[in-house]
Amino acid sequence: MNLVIQKYGGTSLGDASKIRRAARRIATEDRPVVVVVSAMGGTTDTMVNLASDLTDAPPARELDLLLSTGEQASAAALAMALHEIGVSARSFSGRDAGITTDGVHGDARIINVDASRVRECVQDGCVPVVTGFQGIAAQSGELTTLSRGGSDTTAVALAAALHADECEILTDVEGVFTADPRHVAEARKMDYLSYGDMAELASSGASVLAHPSVEYASNHRVPVHVRSSATGTCGTWVTSAHSAAPFESERLTAVGVAHQTGQLRCQLDGITPAELSTVTAALADPTLSVDVLEYPPSDKVGSLRFTVKAAHRQQVDWMLAELRAADAFTECHWSGPVGKVSLVGRGFRAHHPRVRPLVLDTLKSHHIGVRDLAVSARRISITCAEHDVLTAVTYLHRTFLAAQRWPSLPRERAVG
Amino acid sequence: MNLVIQKYGGTSLGDASKIRRAARRIATEDRPVVVVVSAMGGTTDTMVNLASDLTDAPPARELDLLLSTGEQASAAALAMALHEIGVSARSFSGRDAGITTDGVHGDARIINVDASRVRECVQDGCVPVVTGFQGIAAQSGELTTLSRGGSDTTAVALAAALHADECEILTDVEGVFTADPRHVAEARKMDYLSYGDMAELASSGASVLAHPSVEYASNHRVPVHVRSSATGTCGTWVTSAHSAAPFESERLTAVGVAHQTGQLRCQLDGITPAELSTVTAALADPTLSVDVLEYPPSDKVGSLRFTVKAAHRQQVDWMLAELRAADAFTECHWSGPVGKVSLVGRGFRAHHPRVRPLVLDTLKSHHIGVRDLAVSARRISITCAEHDVLTAVTYLHRTFLAAQRWPSLPRERAVG
């Protein structure tokens, strides 16, 4: 279907004047539009605060029902604003839009989209305004919310189901930047990005697009256009067309610097080679945001280190208690909170001997103590004190990304 | 079923501490409880303001979807607070609770309640927390909101469907008073009230209980107990047991004084006897809050005067345009806004010659200009300037209700 999905984030729907602006933007689009909305800015935080005022452990079903009201309200409000300027519009709940999930409250995955009612609405010349971030559990019929930032996933899933030309993610920044532009003045907007690079940035802390939505877009080849809701300028296209060719994947390329704060470090000692796969499988639970920094050697007893969001500590502790009961490790040490800074790109494992010293020297020369350094093919991550994070981002960005071309690397440098 | 319905109004759920207090109250009830909630205090007004910021004429469907989020949020929040203190609870939407309406957006009437899921929840030892003010249209399956204050009706309708022992309406006042206790220091709480008296007070402006809920309670003989959510004291029972016996219905009795502001007066001239029934049928639309003050004579051309809420002027104008096009009247004059004060009781028509001068003298001696005076069997209403309303309430209350017994009336007084 020749149409466009437009997803408006909370900051683009923060008050009546912003809702009216979004409505005017929708009215100027030539193609048929399907709109997906987040909750009005601040609403979700207000709800989360109310819930945590009431209880330390809100029942997941009730938390979903509480949080989902935010998107329902903004969808109805935007539909009203569209009517006011003469655009026929109709709000759709996740149920109305045929979005079915796996039923995990608070962290549901979309498993099916039956967009027939949305399509009929478009065919009637009406703009469907769909509540993001929610869907109906396939088995129980209960309302479930997607992982946070899930309105992006709703938009991408509808784009895939309707075979839309593109999925516009309209937000308060101009696109995807080489670092967070609110903190790094030298950050540059990227015009194009591959799904793989975007996924790596998102999982390393770039908040402009939620990781599950990138994965969904990649799996269904949905062209995503991240752009500002306030201006008409082009933003960043995330598509399959901009993936690195196979022969380029080992070439050293820096894409961006992402960062996260509020991380805890955990070290598990005494892991035997026989138990390693059990431990790594448990840590791989996608709801836990565990990022393994260092694995034990595969042939003898050793330690495994990882970071995890402080908010997930309790869940990880429950999981570790089970692993310890099964003698999967002997000791567990927590520390933090720390910050994590990740240089995202390609060829890091192959060029490890050249890049690693450059990262360490850059940070050392700005007096930043590095606690951990982990290298994968697509990412080098370090942990440091939380108050050093923005300095680390700024100088890693300057070293690896501020110049339009890759800096000359000290080839003769010893492996660190 | 041996259970109690507890309905918590918005002021009883205004913030986290009040929600916790409501939860504790529910936990102390010996009988099984079904809870009905309004939106947290202020939420509905915030939503209405947002809608009117966006458009002068919000589509009724979208307004319903916007407003209904308030109750959904408070139901989920109260269920969380109950869990926190160890009470198993579960929030129910209008759909979940089996509440079916006639489908009129913004002013729906409940036409059926299938409370089987609510009953199952109670039988499982769980407290259902039902969102008030909403139900699903029988034909379209769309969400509809009831008329404002409709959470009272939800509570009464569930009480009827579940054959509850009583329907507690928990609010921020101690019960139903002989006048609004926020303005009239001498107002007394009533221990008992008949459905008929309560209905007349509610339709005359007493906001403690919404009129449609009283009608529903009367039709289904649901004992209603209006009481404070903050204290354990008994409030006011509204039941059939306290209706006046037939022989008492003509006895002069004052029950209370109610008032309304923001009323417009309208006079329609040139109504023929043949057209009178057409005009009065049109004005009887229950969504319009029209209160006829004076009818034209039944045998010649004359005028009809009525009051209506200022907020309903537009709708009444549309209706009058149709009537005029059909030559049902010749001229229409609007004036106001005015206030309206109603002395509610029994025997007013029969004792009209005695009561009317007493009303007029009371108001005159406090320099209140009376614009209209209308008498029915159960009510004497006057209109006056809005700024005189509370003075009029205070002195009519003192004359007719402050003494425990009926004041001595001037029997010989001439008819006014």
mmCIF file of N, CA and C in Angstrom, chain A residues 120-187:
data_model
loop_
_atom_site.group_PDB
_atom_site.id
_atom_site.type_symbol
_atom_site.label_atom_id
_atom_site.label_comp_id
_atom_site.label_asym_id
_atom_site.label_seq_id
_atom_site.Cartn_x
_atom_site.Cartn_y
_atom_site.Cartn_z
ATOM 1 N N GLU A 120 -8.734 -0.622 6.352
ATOM 2 C CA GLU A 120 -10.084 -0.155 5.963
ATOM 3 C C GLU A 120 -10.260 1.327 6.263
ATOM 4 N N CYS A 121 -9.765 1.737 7.428
ATOM 5 C CA CYS A 121 -9.868 3.144 7.821
ATOM 6 C C CYS A 121 -9.158 4.025 6.794
ATOM 7 N N VAL A 122 -7.941 3.624 6.389
ATOM 8 C CA VAL A 122 -7.186 4.393 5.389
ATOM 9 C C VAL A 122 -7.957 4.421 4.065
ATOM 10 N N GLN A 123 -8.507 3.279 3.690
ATOM 11 C CA GLN A 123 -9.239 3.204 2.420
ATOM 12 C C GLN A 123 -10.497 4.079 2.434
ATOM 13 N N ASP A 124 -11.012 4.332 3.637
ATOM 14 C CA ASP A 124 -12.164 5.234 3.765
ATOM 15 C C ASP A 124 -11.738 6.694 3.775
ATOM 16 N N GLY A 125 -10.447 6.951 3.566
ATOM 17 C CA GLY A 125 -9.965 8.326 3.539
ATOM 18 C C GLY A 125 -9.789 8.940 4.915
ATOM 19 N N CYS A 126 -9.637 8.072 5.904
ATOM 20 C CA CYS A 126 -9.550 8.503 7.299
ATOM 21 C C CYS A 126 -8.126 8.216 7.799
ATOM 22 N N VAL A 127 -7.650 9.013 8.749
ATOM 23 C CA VAL A 127 -6.315 8.778 9.315
ATOM 24 C C VAL A 127 -6.442 7.966 10.595
ATOM 25 N N PRO A 128 -5.938 6.726 10.619
ATOM 26 C CA PRO A 128 -5.944 5.971 11.880
ATOM 27 C C PRO A 128 -4.846 6.515 12.798
ATOM 28 N N VAL A 129 -5.197 6.749 14.050
ATOM 29 C CA VAL A 129 -4.205 7.198 15.037
ATOM 30 C C VAL A 129 -4.093 6.075 16.063
ATOM 31 N N VAL A 130 -2.984 5.329 15.990
ATOM 32 C CA VAL A 130 -2.858 4.091 16.751
ATOM 33 C C VAL A 130 -2.035 4.334 18.014
ATOM 34 N N THR A 131 -2.526 3.848 19.134
ATOM 35 C CA THR A 131 -1.780 3.893 20.395
ATOM 36 C C THR A 131 -0.559 2.982 20.287
ATOM 37 N N GLY A 132 0.622 3.548 20.439
ATOM 38 C CA GLY A 132 1.817 2.734 20.439
ATOM 39 C C GLY A 132 1.974 1.981 21.743
ATOM 40 N N PHE A 133 3.005 1.112 21.815
ATOM 41 C CA PHE A 133 3.469 0.586 23.107
ATOM 42 C C PHE A 133 2.531 -0.450 23.701
ATOM 43 N N GLN A 134 1.501 -0.890 22.942
ATOM 44 C CA GLN A 134 0.590 -1.862 23.547
ATOM 45 C C GLN A 134 0.093 -2.876 22.524
ATOM 46 N N GLY A 135 -0.304 -4.008 23.010
ATOM 47 C CA GLY A 135 -0.909 -5.026 22.182
ATOM 48 C C GLY A 135 -1.635 -5.995 23.095
ATOM 49 N N ILE A 136 -2.386 -6.900 22.471
ATOM 50 C CA ILE A 136 -3.212 -7.831 23.232
ATOM 51 C C ILE A 136 -2.528 -9.198 23.248
ATOM 52 N N ALA A 137 -2.423 -9.780 24.435
ATOM 53 C CA ALA A 137 -1.797 -11.090 24.551
ATOM 54 C C ALA A 137 -2.593 -12.120 23.762
ATOM 55 N N ALA A 138 -1.887 -12.911 22.951
ATOM 56 C CA ALA A 138 -2.567 -13.861 22.059
ATOM 57 C C ALA A 138 -3.432 -14.830 22.850
ATOM 58 N N GLN A 139 -2.923 -15.340 23.960
ATOM 59 C CA GLN A 139 -3.657 -16.366 24.688
ATOM 60 C C GLN A 139 -4.712 -15.812 25.627
ATOM 61 N N SER A 140 -4.304 -14.853 26.480
ATOM 62 C CA SER A 140 -5.218 -14.416 27.537
ATOM 63 C C SER A 140 -6.149 -13.293 27.094
ATOM 64 N N GLY A 141 -5.803 -12.603 25.994
ATOM 65 C CA GLY A 141 -6.610 -11.454 25.597
ATOM 66 C C GLY A 141 -6.357 -10.229 26.455
ATOM 67 N N GLU A 142 -5.380 -10.302 27.360
ATOM 68 C CA GLU A 142 -5.076 -9.177 28.246
ATOM 69 C C GLU A 142 -4.250 -8.113 27.519
ATOM 70 N N LEU A 143 -4.404 -6.872 27.967
ATOM 71 C CA LEU A 143 -3.566 -5.819 27.434
ATOM 72 C C LEU A 143 -2.139 -5.978 27.980
ATOM 73 N N THR A 144 -1.160 -5.860 27.088
ATOM 74 C CA THR A 144 0.247 -5.929 27.502
ATOM 75 C C THR A 144 0.966 -4.732 26.906
ATOM 76 N N THR A 145 1.956 -4.212 27.636
ATOM 77 C CA THR A 145 2.786 -3.159 27.040
ATOM 78 C C THR A 145 4.075 -3.779 26.532
ATOM 79 N N LEU A 146 4.610 -3.139 25.504
ATOM 80 C CA LEU A 146 5.877 -3.587 24.927
ATOM 81 C C LEU A 146 7.005 -3.056 25.812
ATOM 82 N N SER A 147 8.223 -3.436 25.518
ATOM 83 C CA SER A 147 9.327 -2.865 26.275
ATOM 84 C C SER A 147 9.317 -1.359 26.053
ATOM 85 N N ARG A 148 9.956 -0.609 26.961
ATOM 86 C CA ARG A 148 9.857 0.841 26.893
ATOM 87 C C ARG A 148 10.428 1.369 25.577
ATOM 88 N N GLY A 149 9.839 2.442 25.064
ATOM 89 C CA GLY A 149 10.179 2.894 23.714
ATOM 90 C C GLY A 149 9.446 2.070 22.683
ATOM 91 N N GLY A 150 8.498 1.262 23.137
ATOM 92 C CA GLY A 150 7.819 0.316 22.269
ATOM 93 C C GLY A 150 6.927 0.926 21.203
ATOM 94 N N SER A 151 6.653 2.230 21.284
ATOM 95 C CA SER A 151 5.866 2.844 20.211
ATOM 96 C C SER A 151 6.617 2.798 18.893
ATOM 97 N N ASP A 152 7.955 2.854 18.947
ATOM 98 C CA ASP A 152 8.749 2.688 17.720
ATOM 99 C C ASP A 152 8.453 1.321 17.099
ATOM 100 N N THR A 153 8.398 0.298 17.932
ATOM 101 C CA THR A 153 8.143 -1.053 17.435
ATOM 102 C C THR A 153 6.740 -1.154 16.847
ATOM 103 N N THR A 154 5.753 -0.527 17.519
ATOM 104 C CA THR A 154 4.398 -0.515 16.967
ATOM 105 C C THR A 154 4.413 0.082 15.566
ATOM 106 N N ALA A 155 5.124 1.199 15.413
ATOM 107 C CA ALA A 155 5.161 1.886 14.109
ATOM 108 C C ALA A 155 5.799 0.988 13.050
ATOM 109 N N VAL A 156 6.926 0.376 13.396
ATOM 110 C CA VAL A 156 7.627 -0.482 12.432
ATOM 111 C C VAL A 156 6.769 -1.704 12.094
ATOM 112 N N ALA A 157 6.107 -2.264 13.104
ATOM 113 C CA ALA A 157 5.291 -3.457 12.867
ATOM 114 C C ALA A 157 4.108 -3.141 11.956
ATOM 115 N N LEU A 158 3.491 -1.968 12.153
ATOM 116 C CA LEU A 158 2.391 -1.578 11.260
ATOM 117 C C LEU A 158 2.915 -1.307 9.859
ATOM 118 N N ALA A 159 4.102 -0.691 9.766
ATOM 119 C CA ALA A 159 4.701 -0.434 8.454
ATOM 120 C C ALA A 159 4.916 -1.748 7.714
ATOM 121 N N ALA A 160 5.408 -2.755 8.444
ATOM 122 C CA ALA A 160 5.644 -4.059 7.822
ATOM 123 C C ALA A 160 4.314 -4.685 7.390
ATOM 124 N N ALA A 161 3.308 -4.641 8.277
ATOM 125 C CA ALA A 161 2.033 -5.291 7.981
ATOM 126 C C ALA A 161 1.321 -4.623 6.808
ATOM 127 N N LEU A 162 1.487 -3.302 6.694
ATOM 128 C CA LEU A 162 0.786 -2.555 5.635
ATOM 129 C C LEU A 162 1.671 -2.341 4.411
ATOM 130 N N HIS A 163 2.886 -2.892 4.438
ATOM 131 C CA HIS A 163 3.851 -2.680 3.351
ATOM 132 C C HIS A 163 3.984 -1.198 3.029
ATOM 133 N N ALA A 164 4.180 -0.413 4.072
ATOM 134 C CA ALA A 164 4.288 1.041 3.894
ATOM 135 C C ALA A 164 5.580 1.394 3.166
ATOM 136 N N ASP A 165 5.562 2.537 2.479
ATOM 137 C CA ASP A 165 6.771 3.029 1.811
ATOM 138 C C ASP A 165 7.881 3.282 2.817
ATOM 139 N N GLU A 166 7.494 3.865 3.945
ATOM 140 C CA GLU A 166 8.504 4.185 4.952
ATOM 141 C C GLU A 166 7.834 4.343 6.309
ATOM 142 N N CYS A 167 8.669 4.269 7.318
ATOM 143 C CA CYS A 167 8.212 4.455 8.689
ATOM 144 C C CYS A 167 8.947 5.662 9.250
ATOM 145 N N GLU A 168 8.241 6.785 9.365
ATOM 146 C CA GLU A 168 8.877 7.989 9.907
ATOM 147 C C GLU A 168 8.805 7.975 11.435
ATOM 148 N N ILE A 169 9.937 8.127 12.077
ATOM 149 C CA ILE A 169 9.983 8.268 13.530
ATOM 150 C C ILE A 169 10.232 9.748 13.803
ATOM 151 N N LEU A 170 9.175 10.461 14.247
ATOM 152 C CA LEU A 170 9.272 11.915 14.421
ATOM 153 C C LEU A 170 9.578 12.219 15.874
ATOM 154 N N THR A 171 10.660 12.944 16.085
ATOM 155 C CA THR A 171 11.139 13.101 17.451
ATOM 156 C C THR A 171 11.647 14.520 17.659
ATOM 157 N N ASP A 172 12.325 14.759 18.792
ATOM 158 C CA ASP A 172 12.770 16.120 19.090
ATOM 159 C C ASP A 172 14.215 16.366 18.664
ATOM 160 N N VAL A 173 14.831 15.422 17.988
ATOM 161 C CA VAL A 173 16.168 15.657 17.425
ATOM 162 C C VAL A 173 16.080 15.471 15.903
ATOM 163 N N GLU A 174 17.137 15.912 15.206
ATOM 164 C CA GLU A 174 17.101 15.959 13.736
ATOM 165 C C GLU A 174 17.338 14.599 13.090
ATOM 166 N N GLY A 175 17.783 13.631 13.872
ATOM 167 C CA GLY A 175 18.076 12.315 13.312
ATOM 168 C C GLY A 175 18.975 11.560 14.263
ATOM 169 N N VAL A 176 19.718 10.601 13.713
ATOM 170 C CA VAL A 176 20.659 9.839 14.530
ATOM 171 C C VAL A 176 22.023 10.522 14.396
ATOM 172 N N PHE A 177 22.663 10.773 15.519
ATOM 173 C CA PHE A 177 23.926 11.508 15.545
ATOM 174 C C PHE A 177 25.080 10.579 15.908
ATOM 175 N N THR A 178 26.292 11.044 15.623
ATOM 176 C CA THR A 178 27.478 10.248 15.939
ATOM 177 C C THR A 178 27.720 10.174 17.442
ATOM 178 N N ALA A 179 27.068 11.040 18.211
ATOM 179 C CA ALA A 179 27.024 10.945 19.675
ATOM 180 C C ALA A 179 25.796 11.757 20.087
ATOM 181 N N ASP A 180 25.436 11.704 21.360
ATOM 182 C CA ASP A 180 24.238 12.409 21.801
ATOM 183 C C ASP A 180 24.441 13.922 21.628
ATOM 184 N N PRO A 181 23.685 14.567 20.713
ATOM 185 C CA PRO A 181 23.932 15.986 20.412
ATOM 186 C C PRO A 181 23.605 16.922 21.573
ATOM 187 N N ARG A 182 22.873 16.418 22.573
ATOM 188 C CA ARG A 182 22.599 17.265 23.735
ATOM 189 C C ARG A 182 23.849 17.449 24.587
ATOM 190 N N HIS A 183 24.817 16.544 24.430
ATOM 191 C CA HIS A 183 26.006 16.593 25.285
ATOM 192 C C HIS A 183 27.290 16.819 24.501
ATOM 193 N N VAL A 184 27.292 16.449 23.236
ATOM 194 C CA VAL A 184 28.529 16.530 22.453
ATOM 195 C C VAL A 184 28.293 17.489 21.288
ATOM 196 N N ALA A 185 28.893 18.677 21.409
ATOM 197 C CA ALA A 185 28.646 19.723 20.412
ATOM 198 C C ALA A 185 29.124 19.300 19.031
ATOM 199 N N GLU A 186 30.174 18.487 18.973
ATOM 200 C CA GLU A 186 30.745 18.109 17.678
ATOM 201 C C GLU A 186 29.994 16.963 17.002
ATOM 202 N N ALA A 187 28.993 16.428 17.663
ATOM 203 C CA ALA A 187 28.260 15.293 17.081
ATOM 204 C C ALA A 187 27.643 15.693 15.747
#
